[in-house]
Amino acid sequence: MNHVFLLSFYNLQKHFAWNVINENASSGALLECVIFKRNYFMIMVSYIHICLFGGFMKKAIILVGVPGSGKSTYAKKLEYMHFSSDMIRLELFGTLRKHHSQKDDETVFNLLHDRVFSYDDSLIFDATNISRALRTSLYEKFKARGYTVEIHMVLEPLMFAKYQNEKRSFEKVVPFHIIEHMYKFMAPPRVGVDCDNYKIISQSTFLNSNTEYNDFINSALKDGIYETVRRYISAAYMPEFERLNENHETPYHLEDIDTHIDMCIKNSHDPVMHIVSALHDLGKSQAKYNGHYKGHETISSIYALRFFDEVKNKPKDIIPRDIIETVLQHMTAHHGISLSVIEKNKLEPHVVGYIEQFNEIDEVSRITNMPRNEKIHSNK
């Protein structure tokens, strides 16, 4: 775009000089001088405005989503150069079906990075990109090269991704256990950490249409989280909540999953803790495996991301960015939230306060026969 402004400026200069020479300082030349100054001023103001506010900024779109969610199909709708890890895998190995070695993955991503960072215009970086740490590294590299960075979260229910994956041509089908693992550990975006802004792309909804924030919270307080989920979560996502009322099957939580969430809600005494309590362990139903719940906090945080993207009439004092991060980080407080976590995720003091405040609620909202200081929080 900048070459258009520079060309316009050049043409104005040339036009002005030609008229002055040929009119010999006549009134016509004087008029041209006035017009030139006006147009010159307008063009330069526009040029400066666009430079300051990003009109000339190259854009990097980082796609995030599990295999089968529709990232590549979505990328075709965008008018940018498309760089894809799957394309490189097919180019090198001819298939996505088998899980390649770490060395193979390094080869793929080294080649992907070489191609991406040797390109000097707006582009799409298409990979699963589920890790915030990985996205943070990409973000810093793109910013150093003058890009504005958007994350486009391509989010679908797990069963939808599975169905879409199975419809692919034979060599593009990804083993389901890989998709399921990625689904557990896909972290939400955080502006200023891994992107400048983000958007959610989906063919499905997380909530039933026109779900009101206060209706959801009041239902959770009155009727419990299990009935609230059945009432407000869309049919597309309901299979992921089938085990929400099952027992934890661990000595550290003798109560059912939904009972623990209800206990947290009842032990909360302000609106922020109410919604954190309601959302923090929703991912346990999907993450549950032999009494272990690894990844439940990341699934819960993605549910929180979708919740706030769709819910109606959220109170002004409820800040989605803060709630989503508190849900994501709530496990880190069990042994004391570290300075490393705070710095890497740029957690503001009030967010750290929320995480610590919720940890106190979480600790007292369970039934256990284990001593308080004997816990396996990583598998909570």
Tab-separated table of C-alpha atoms in Angstrom:
chain	number	residue	atom	x	y	z
A	1	MET	CA	0.000	0.000	0.000
A	2	ASN	CA	2.801	2.481	0.766
A	3	HIS	CA	4.012	2.530	-2.839
A	4	VAL	CA	0.622	3.992	-3.856
A	5	PHE	CA	1.117	6.958	-1.541
A	6	LEU	CA	4.694	7.515	-2.629
A	7	LEU	CA	3.700	7.378	-6.308
A	8	SER	CA	0.891	9.885	-5.686
A	9	PHE	CA	3.345	12.182	-3.929
A	10	TYR	CA	5.816	11.897	-6.816
A	11	ASN	CA	3.126	12.648	-9.421
A	12	LEU	CA	1.967	15.693	-7.483
A	13	GLN	CA	5.506	17.037	-7.298
A	14	LYS	CA	6.024	16.491	-11.028
A	15	HIS	CA	2.676	18.053	-11.916
A	16	PHE	CA	3.345	21.075	-9.722
A	17	ALA	CA	6.860	21.658	-11.127
A	18	TRP	CA	5.647	21.387	-14.763
A	19	ASN	CA	2.899	23.966	-14.207
A	20	VAL	CA	5.179	26.445	-12.449
A	21	ILE	CA	7.714	26.232	-15.283
A	22	ASN	CA	5.115	26.595	-18.021
A	23	GLU	CA	2.894	29.223	-16.434
A	24	ASN	CA	5.787	31.528	-15.488
A	25	ALA	CA	4.398	32.245	-12.078
A	26	SER	CA	0.989	33.154	-13.476
A	27	SER	CA	-2.145	33.088	-11.367
A	28	GLY	CA	-2.684	29.531	-12.649
A	29	ALA	CA	0.659	28.489	-11.205
A	30	LEU	CA	-0.260	30.153	-7.966
A	31	LEU	CA	-3.491	28.204	-7.851
A	32	GLU	CA	-1.588	24.983	-8.628
A	33	CYS	CA	0.728	25.791	-5.753
A	34	VAL	CA	-2.190	26.084	-3.347
A	35	ILE	CA	-3.747	22.842	-4.629
A	36	PHE	CA	-0.414	21.046	-4.422
A	37	LYS	CA	0.145	22.126	-0.839
A	38	ARG	CA	-3.348	21.004	0.132
A	39	ASN	CA	-3.013	17.611	-1.583
A	40	TYR	CA	0.531	17.135	-0.308
A	41	PHE	CA	-0.676	17.784	3.233
A	42	MET	CA	-3.586	15.329	2.886
A	43	ILE	CA	-1.373	12.574	1.466
A	44	MET	CA	1.299	12.992	4.112
A	45	VAL	CA	-1.280	12.995	6.928
A	46	SER	CA	-2.755	9.769	5.521
A	47	TYR	CA	0.710	8.254	5.159
A	48	ILE	CA	1.666	9.094	8.745
A	49	HIS	CA	-1.687	7.845	10.082
A	50	ILE	CA	-1.366	4.498	8.329
A	51	CYS	CA	2.247	4.083	9.444
A	52	LEU	CA	1.305	4.820	13.052
A	53	PHE	CA	-1.826	2.677	13.177
A	54	GLY	CA	-0.692	-0.329	11.226
A	55	GLY	CA	-2.049	0.188	7.727
A	56	PHE	CA	1.324	-0.791	6.278
A	57	MET	CA	1.981	-3.484	8.870
A	58	LYS	CA	2.469	-6.994	7.593
A	59	LYS	CA	0.052	-9.438	9.172
A	60	ALA	CA	0.854	-12.949	10.387
A	61	ILE	CA	-2.180	-15.129	11.041
A	62	ILE	CA	-1.355	-18.066	13.309
A	63	LEU	CA	-3.957	-20.803	12.993
A	64	VAL	CA	-4.662	-22.883	16.097
A	65	GLY	CA	-6.702	-26.077	16.152
A	66	VAL	CA	-6.556	-29.848	16.286
A	67	PRO	CA	-6.383	-31.936	13.098
A	68	GLY	CA	-9.821	-32.147	11.498
A	69	SER	CA	-11.047	-28.832	12.909
A	70	GLY	CA	-10.978	-27.199	9.479
A	71	LYS	CA	-7.875	-24.980	9.596
A	72	SER	CA	-6.743	-25.603	6.017
A	73	THR	CA	-10.268	-25.179	4.643
A	74	TYR	CA	-10.549	-21.897	6.525
A	75	ALA	CA	-7.101	-20.774	5.313
A	76	LYS	CA	-8.281	-21.009	1.702
A	77	LYS	CA	-10.747	-18.195	2.420
A	78	LEU	CA	-7.946	-15.833	3.449
A	79	GLU	CA	-6.032	-13.880	0.831
A	80	TYR	CA	-2.557	-14.502	2.220
A	81	MET	CA	0.367	-16.757	1.435
A	82	HIS	CA	-0.326	-20.090	3.144
A	83	PHE	CA	2.471	-22.017	4.895
A	84	SER	CA	1.373	-25.373	6.306
A	85	SER	CA	3.153	-28.028	8.375
A	86	ASP	CA	0.836	-30.700	6.927
A	87	MET	CA	1.796	-29.710	3.384
A	88	ILE	CA	5.460	-30.144	4.289
A	89	ARG	CA	4.797	-33.529	5.957
A	90	LEU	CA	3.052	-34.747	2.819
A	91	GLU	CA	5.874	-33.328	0.716
A	92	LEU	CA	8.539	-35.138	2.766
A	93	PHE	CA	6.807	-38.331	3.910
A	94	GLY	CA	3.708	-38.682	1.731
A	95	THR	CA	1.370	-39.335	4.676
A	96	LEU	CA	-0.049	-37.928	7.914
A	97	ARG	CA	-1.241	-41.323	9.131
A	98	LYS	CA	1.738	-42.384	11.164
A	99	HIS	CA	3.249	-40.534	14.088
A	100	HIS	CA	6.666	-39.409	12.966
A	101	SER	CA	9.722	-39.288	15.187
A	102	GLN	CA	10.813	-36.165	17.016
A	103	LYS	CA	13.622	-35.827	14.478
A	104	ASP	CA	11.069	-35.893	11.639
A	105	ASP	CA	9.001	-33.228	13.406
A	106	GLU	CA	12.091	-31.059	13.819
A	107	THR	CA	12.831	-31.414	10.105
A	108	VAL	CA	9.267	-30.371	9.230
A	109	PHE	CA	9.219	-27.335	11.484
A	110	ASN	CA	12.735	-26.203	10.617
A	111	LEU	CA	11.700	-26.191	6.962
A	112	LEU	CA	8.409	-24.466	7.803
A	113	HIS	CA	10.213	-21.745	9.762
A	114	ASP	CA	12.795	-21.286	7.002
A	115	ARG	CA	10.046	-20.717	4.454
A	116	VAL	CA	7.931	-18.492	6.683
A	117	PHE	CA	10.720	-16.231	7.888
A	118	SER	CA	12.276	-15.840	4.454
A	119	TYR	CA	8.938	-14.455	3.239
A	120	ASP	CA	8.440	-10.749	3.828
A	121	ASP	CA	4.722	-10.126	3.481
A	122	SER	CA	1.432	-11.051	5.124
A	123	LEU	CA	1.031	-14.790	5.623
A	124	ILE	CA	-0.764	-17.684	7.302
A	125	PHE	CA	1.175	-19.965	9.659
A	126	ASP	CA	-0.856	-23.168	9.567
A	127	ALA	CA	-0.033	-25.846	12.152
A	128	THR	CA	-1.827	-27.145	15.232
A	129	ASN	CA	0.002	-24.533	17.375
A	130	ILE	CA	-1.707	-25.764	20.556
A	131	SER	CA	1.121	-24.691	22.891
A	132	ARG	CA	1.128	-21.122	24.181
A	133	ALA	CA	4.898	-21.329	24.728
A	134	LEU	CA	5.396	-22.228	21.067
A	135	ARG	CA	3.058	-19.423	19.971
A	136	THR	CA	4.872	-16.960	22.228
A	137	SER	CA	8.141	-17.789	20.480
A	138	LEU	CA	6.481	-17.287	17.087
A	139	TYR	CA	4.927	-14.026	18.269
A	140	GLU	CA	8.283	-12.613	19.323
A	141	LYS	CA	9.903	-13.601	16.010
A	142	PHE	CA	7.111	-12.052	13.973
A	143	LYS	CA	7.121	-8.835	16.032
A	144	ALA	CA	10.880	-8.512	15.545
A	145	ARG	CA	10.191	-8.570	11.782
A	146	GLY	CA	7.538	-5.865	11.899
A	147	TYR	CA	4.379	-7.990	11.826
A	148	THR	CA	1.088	-7.585	13.586
A	149	VAL	CA	0.050	-11.033	14.817
A	150	GLU	CA	-3.448	-12.489	14.922
A	151	ILE	CA	-4.368	-15.887	16.307
A	152	HIS	CA	-7.367	-17.513	14.678
A	153	MET	CA	-8.658	-20.273	16.947
A	154	VAL	CA	-10.390	-22.862	14.758
A	155	LEU	CA	-12.452	-24.615	17.412
A	156	GLU	CA	-14.836	-27.516	17.026
A	157	PRO	CA	-16.087	-30.244	19.390
A	158	LEU	CA	-13.766	-33.237	19.542
A	159	MET	CA	-16.256	-35.584	17.856
A	160	PHE	CA	-16.697	-33.120	14.990
A	161	ALA	CA	-12.923	-33.012	14.452
A	162	LYS	CA	-12.846	-36.821	14.564
A	163	TYR	CA	-15.607	-37.026	11.940
A	164	GLN	CA	-13.919	-34.473	9.684
A	165	ASN	CA	-10.580	-36.254	10.045
A	166	GLU	CA	-12.084	-39.582	8.988
A	167	LYS	CA	-13.513	-37.971	5.837
A	168	ARG	CA	-10.028	-36.987	4.655
A	169	SER	CA	-8.210	-38.855	1.926
A	170	PHE	CA	-6.306	-41.892	3.236
A	171	GLU	CA	-2.852	-40.293	3.483
A	172	LYS	CA	-4.213	-37.244	5.368
A	173	VAL	CA	-5.982	-39.121	8.186
A	174	VAL	CA	-4.392	-38.450	11.598
A	175	PRO	CA	-4.651	-41.182	14.301
A	176	PHE	CA	-7.460	-40.278	16.711
A	177	HIS	CA	-5.344	-40.670	19.864
A	178	ILE	CA	-3.136	-37.837	18.577
A	179	ILE	CA	-6.150	-35.573	18.021
A	180	GLU	CA	-7.497	-36.426	21.481
A	181	HIS	CA	-4.139	-35.641	23.114
A	182	MET	CA	-3.895	-32.296	21.330
A	183	TYR	CA	-7.457	-31.443	22.336
A	184	LYS	CA	-6.491	-31.830	25.999
A	185	PHE	CA	-3.542	-29.458	25.832
A	186	MET	CA	-4.673	-26.686	23.477
A	187	ALA	CA	-4.171	-23.445	25.421
A	188	PRO	CA	-6.158	-20.237	24.895
A	189	PRO	CA	-4.536	-17.109	23.424
A	190	ARG	CA	-3.436	-14.185	25.570
A	191	VAL	CA	-3.068	-10.755	23.988
A	192	GLY	CA	0.409	-9.351	24.539
A	193	VAL	CA	1.865	-12.801	25.179
A	194	ASP	CA	1.285	-14.776	21.985
A	195	CYS	CA	-0.737	-12.371	19.811
A	196	ASP	CA	-1.895	-8.807	19.252
A	197	ASN	CA	-5.500	-9.970	18.899
A	198	TYR	CA	-7.453	-13.132	18.229
A	199	LYS	CA	-10.725	-14.436	16.859
A	200	ILE	CA	-12.673	-17.676	17.156
A	201	ILE	CA	-13.646	-19.556	14.006
A	202	SER	CA	-16.233	-22.322	14.323
A	203	GLN	CA	-19.091	-24.011	12.513
A	204	SER	CA	-20.613	-24.968	15.864
A	205	THR	CA	-21.639	-23.137	19.013
A	206	PHE	CA	-20.672	-23.887	22.592
A	207	LEU	CA	-23.780	-22.390	24.180
A	208	ASN	CA	-27.404	-22.614	23.202
A	209	SER	CA	-28.541	-19.464	21.429
A	210	ASN	CA	-29.201	-16.342	23.515
A	211	THR	CA	-27.769	-17.763	26.743
A	212	GLU	CA	-27.746	-14.942	29.294
A	213	TYR	CA	-24.823	-14.640	31.702
A	214	ASN	CA	-26.984	-14.121	34.785
A	215	ASP	CA	-29.257	-17.021	33.848
A	216	PHE	CA	-26.241	-19.329	33.625
A	217	ILE	CA	-24.792	-18.218	36.968
A	218	ASN	CA	-28.132	-18.254	38.787
A	219	SER	CA	-28.824	-21.735	37.453
A	220	ALA	CA	-25.423	-22.948	38.687
A	221	LEU	CA	-26.090	-21.458	42.130
A	222	LYS	CA	-29.623	-22.828	42.405
A	223	ASP	CA	-29.659	-26.096	40.451
A	224	GLY	CA	-25.986	-27.100	40.297
A	225	ILE	CA	-23.501	-27.256	37.441
A	226	TYR	CA	-24.708	-30.575	36.000
A	227	GLU	CA	-28.245	-29.313	35.337
A	228	THR	CA	-26.841	-25.976	34.162
A	229	VAL	CA	-24.632	-27.677	31.589
A	230	ARG	CA	-27.572	-29.758	30.358
A	231	ARG	CA	-29.642	-26.590	30.099
A	232	TYR	CA	-27.211	-24.215	28.382
A	233	ILE	CA	-24.448	-26.154	26.595
A	234	SER	CA	-25.160	-26.882	22.926
A	235	ALA	CA	-25.916	-30.386	21.684
A	236	ALA	CA	-22.675	-30.357	19.678
A	237	TYR	CA	-20.615	-30.218	22.885
A	238	MET	CA	-22.821	-32.305	25.190
A	239	PRO	CA	-20.943	-35.598	24.550
A	240	GLU	CA	-17.914	-34.005	26.223
A	241	PHE	CA	-19.882	-33.613	29.471
A	242	GLU	CA	-21.230	-37.156	29.759
A	243	ARG	CA	-18.961	-37.950	32.718
A	244	LEU	CA	-19.451	-34.689	34.573
A	245	ASN	CA	-21.529	-36.398	37.284
A	246	GLU	CA	-19.179	-39.366	37.674
A	247	ASN	CA	-17.044	-39.960	40.743
A	248	HIS	CA	-13.480	-38.661	40.726
A	249	GLU	CA	-12.214	-42.167	41.535
A	250	THR	CA	-9.312	-40.840	43.558
A	251	PRO	CA	-8.742	-40.654	47.338
A	252	TYR	CA	-8.043	-36.945	46.967
A	253	HIS	CA	-11.615	-36.328	45.781
A	254	LEU	CA	-14.183	-38.755	47.169
A	255	GLU	CA	-17.011	-36.630	45.777
A	256	ASP	CA	-18.327	-36.582	42.184
A	257	ILE	CA	-16.886	-34.093	39.700
A	258	ASP	CA	-20.026	-31.943	39.557
A	259	THR	CA	-20.338	-32.043	43.354
A	260	HIS	CA	-16.852	-30.565	43.674
A	261	ILE	CA	-17.746	-27.751	41.275
A	262	ASP	CA	-20.966	-27.078	43.207
A	263	MET	CA	-19.000	-26.966	46.471
A	264	CYS	CA	-16.620	-24.409	44.951
A	265	ILE	CA	-19.543	-22.267	43.777
A	266	LYS	CA	-21.162	-22.349	47.226
A	267	ASN	CA	-17.864	-21.487	48.919
A	268	SER	CA	-17.393	-18.458	46.642
A	269	HIS	CA	-18.550	-15.077	47.875
A	270	ASP	CA	-18.101	-12.728	44.930
A	271	PRO	CA	-19.076	-12.708	41.228
A	272	VAL	CA	-15.547	-13.346	39.937
A	273	MET	CA	-15.104	-16.461	42.064
A	274	HIS	CA	-18.611	-17.673	41.147
A	275	ILE	CA	-17.812	-17.832	37.433
A	276	VAL	CA	-14.272	-19.175	37.977
A	277	SER	CA	-15.759	-21.934	40.150
A	278	ALA	CA	-18.406	-22.779	37.568
A	279	LEU	CA	-15.892	-23.068	34.712
A	280	HIS	CA	-12.659	-24.301	36.301
A	281	ASP	CA	-13.237	-28.080	36.202
A	282	LEU	CA	-15.667	-28.518	33.303
A	283	GLY	CA	-12.804	-30.089	31.351
A	284	LYS	CA	-12.539	-33.003	33.790
A	285	SER	CA	-15.356	-34.860	32.060
A	286	GLN	CA	-13.411	-34.947	28.788
A	287	ALA	CA	-9.963	-35.345	30.371
A	288	LYS	CA	-10.857	-38.177	32.765
A	289	TYR	CA	-8.692	-41.264	32.319
A	290	ASN	CA	-8.388	-43.899	35.070
A	291	GLY	CA	-8.866	-41.360	37.831
A	292	HIS	CA	-6.395	-38.911	36.288
A	293	TYR	CA	-7.258	-35.520	34.816
A	294	LYS	CA	-4.174	-34.230	33.033
A	295	GLY	CA	-5.062	-31.405	30.686
A	296	HIS	CA	-8.425	-30.674	32.297
A	297	GLU	CA	-7.430	-27.078	33.043
A	298	THR	CA	-6.582	-26.336	29.401
A	299	ILE	CA	-9.831	-27.906	28.177
A	300	SER	CA	-11.698	-25.873	30.812
A	301	SER	CA	-9.969	-22.677	29.687
A	302	ILE	CA	-11.001	-23.276	26.063
A	303	TYR	CA	-14.573	-23.829	27.257
A	304	ALA	CA	-14.250	-20.515	29.133
A	305	LEU	CA	-12.962	-18.844	25.962
A	306	ARG	CA	-15.979	-20.086	24.009
A	307	PHE	CA	-18.361	-19.236	26.856
A	308	PHE	CA	-17.345	-15.585	26.903
A	309	ASP	CA	-17.362	-15.374	23.121
A	310	GLU	CA	-21.043	-16.335	23.039
A	311	VAL	CA	-22.749	-15.489	26.340
A	312	LYS	CA	-25.087	-12.480	26.366
A	313	ASN	CA	-25.070	-9.473	28.707
A	314	LYS	CA	-21.915	-10.185	30.666
A	315	PRO	CA	-21.539	-7.788	33.642
A	316	LYS	CA	-18.978	-5.037	33.090
A	317	ASP	CA	-16.931	-6.055	36.126
A	318	ILE	CA	-16.383	-9.576	34.736
A	319	ILE	CA	-13.293	-9.427	32.502
A	320	PRO	CA	-13.063	-12.509	30.231
A	321	ARG	CA	-9.269	-12.236	29.866
A	322	ASP	CA	-8.878	-12.503	33.651
A	323	ILE	CA	-11.372	-15.332	34.133
A	324	ILE	CA	-9.963	-17.434	31.279
A	325	GLU	CA	-6.437	-17.078	32.650
A	326	THR	CA	-7.503	-17.899	36.207
A	327	VAL	CA	-9.177	-21.078	34.950
A	328	LEU	CA	-6.077	-22.005	32.926
A	329	GLN	CA	-3.625	-21.347	35.770
A	330	HIS	CA	-5.663	-22.604	38.739
A	331	MET	CA	-3.522	-25.749	39.116
A	332	THR	CA	-0.304	-23.726	39.371
A	333	ALA	CA	-1.312	-22.321	42.748
A	334	HIS	CA	-1.448	-25.655	44.566
A	335	HIS	CA	2.278	-25.513	45.257
A	336	GLY	CA	2.503	-21.721	45.057
A	337	ILE	CA	2.356	-19.924	41.733
A	338	SER	CA	5.907	-19.431	40.487
A	339	LEU	CA	7.563	-16.236	39.297
A	340	SER	CA	8.287	-18.027	36.024
A	341	VAL	CA	4.564	-18.631	35.375
A	342	ILE	CA	3.774	-15.020	36.260
A	343	GLU	CA	6.443	-13.616	33.953
A	344	LYS	CA	5.892	-15.961	30.996
A	345	ASN	CA	2.158	-15.293	30.953
A	346	LYS	CA	2.404	-11.620	31.961
A	347	LEU	CA	-0.031	-12.111	34.814
A	348	GLU	CA	-1.153	-8.858	36.370
A	349	PRO	CA	-1.115	-8.675	40.205
A	350	HIS	CA	-4.915	-8.830	40.422
A	351	VAL	CA	-4.963	-12.007	38.275
A	352	VAL	CA	-2.373	-13.611	40.554
A	353	GLY	CA	-4.676	-12.596	43.406
A	354	TYR	CA	-7.636	-14.314	41.726
A	355	ILE	CA	-5.623	-17.509	41.234
A	356	GLU	CA	-4.531	-17.559	44.873
A	357	GLN	CA	-8.019	-16.671	46.116
A	358	PHE	CA	-9.566	-19.467	44.094
A	359	ASN	CA	-6.949	-21.934	45.324
A	360	GLU	CA	-8.209	-21.408	48.873
A	361	ILE	CA	-11.768	-22.129	47.710
A	362	ASP	CA	-10.640	-25.165	45.712
A	363	GLU	CA	-8.799	-26.660	48.697
A	364	VAL	CA	-11.772	-26.603	51.055
A	365	SER	CA	-14.301	-27.736	48.432
A	366	ARG	CA	-13.607	-31.436	48.426
A	367	ILE	CA	-14.210	-34.569	50.463
A	368	THR	CA	-11.104	-36.594	51.231
A	369	ASN	CA	-9.685	-39.001	53.778
A	370	MET	CA	-6.140	-37.907	52.916
A	371	PRO	CA	-4.129	-35.521	55.113
A	372	ARG	CA	-4.244	-31.981	53.744
A	373	ASN	CA	-0.505	-31.923	52.980
A	374	GLU	CA	-0.607	-35.201	51.026
A	375	LYS	CA	-1.958	-34.495	47.578
A	376	ILE	CA	-1.239	-35.315	43.977
A	377	HIS	CA	-2.296	-32.036	42.465
A	378	SER	CA	-0.872	-32.747	39.013
A	379	ASN	CA	-3.532	-35.449	38.669
A	380	LYS	CA	-6.251	-33.678	40.630
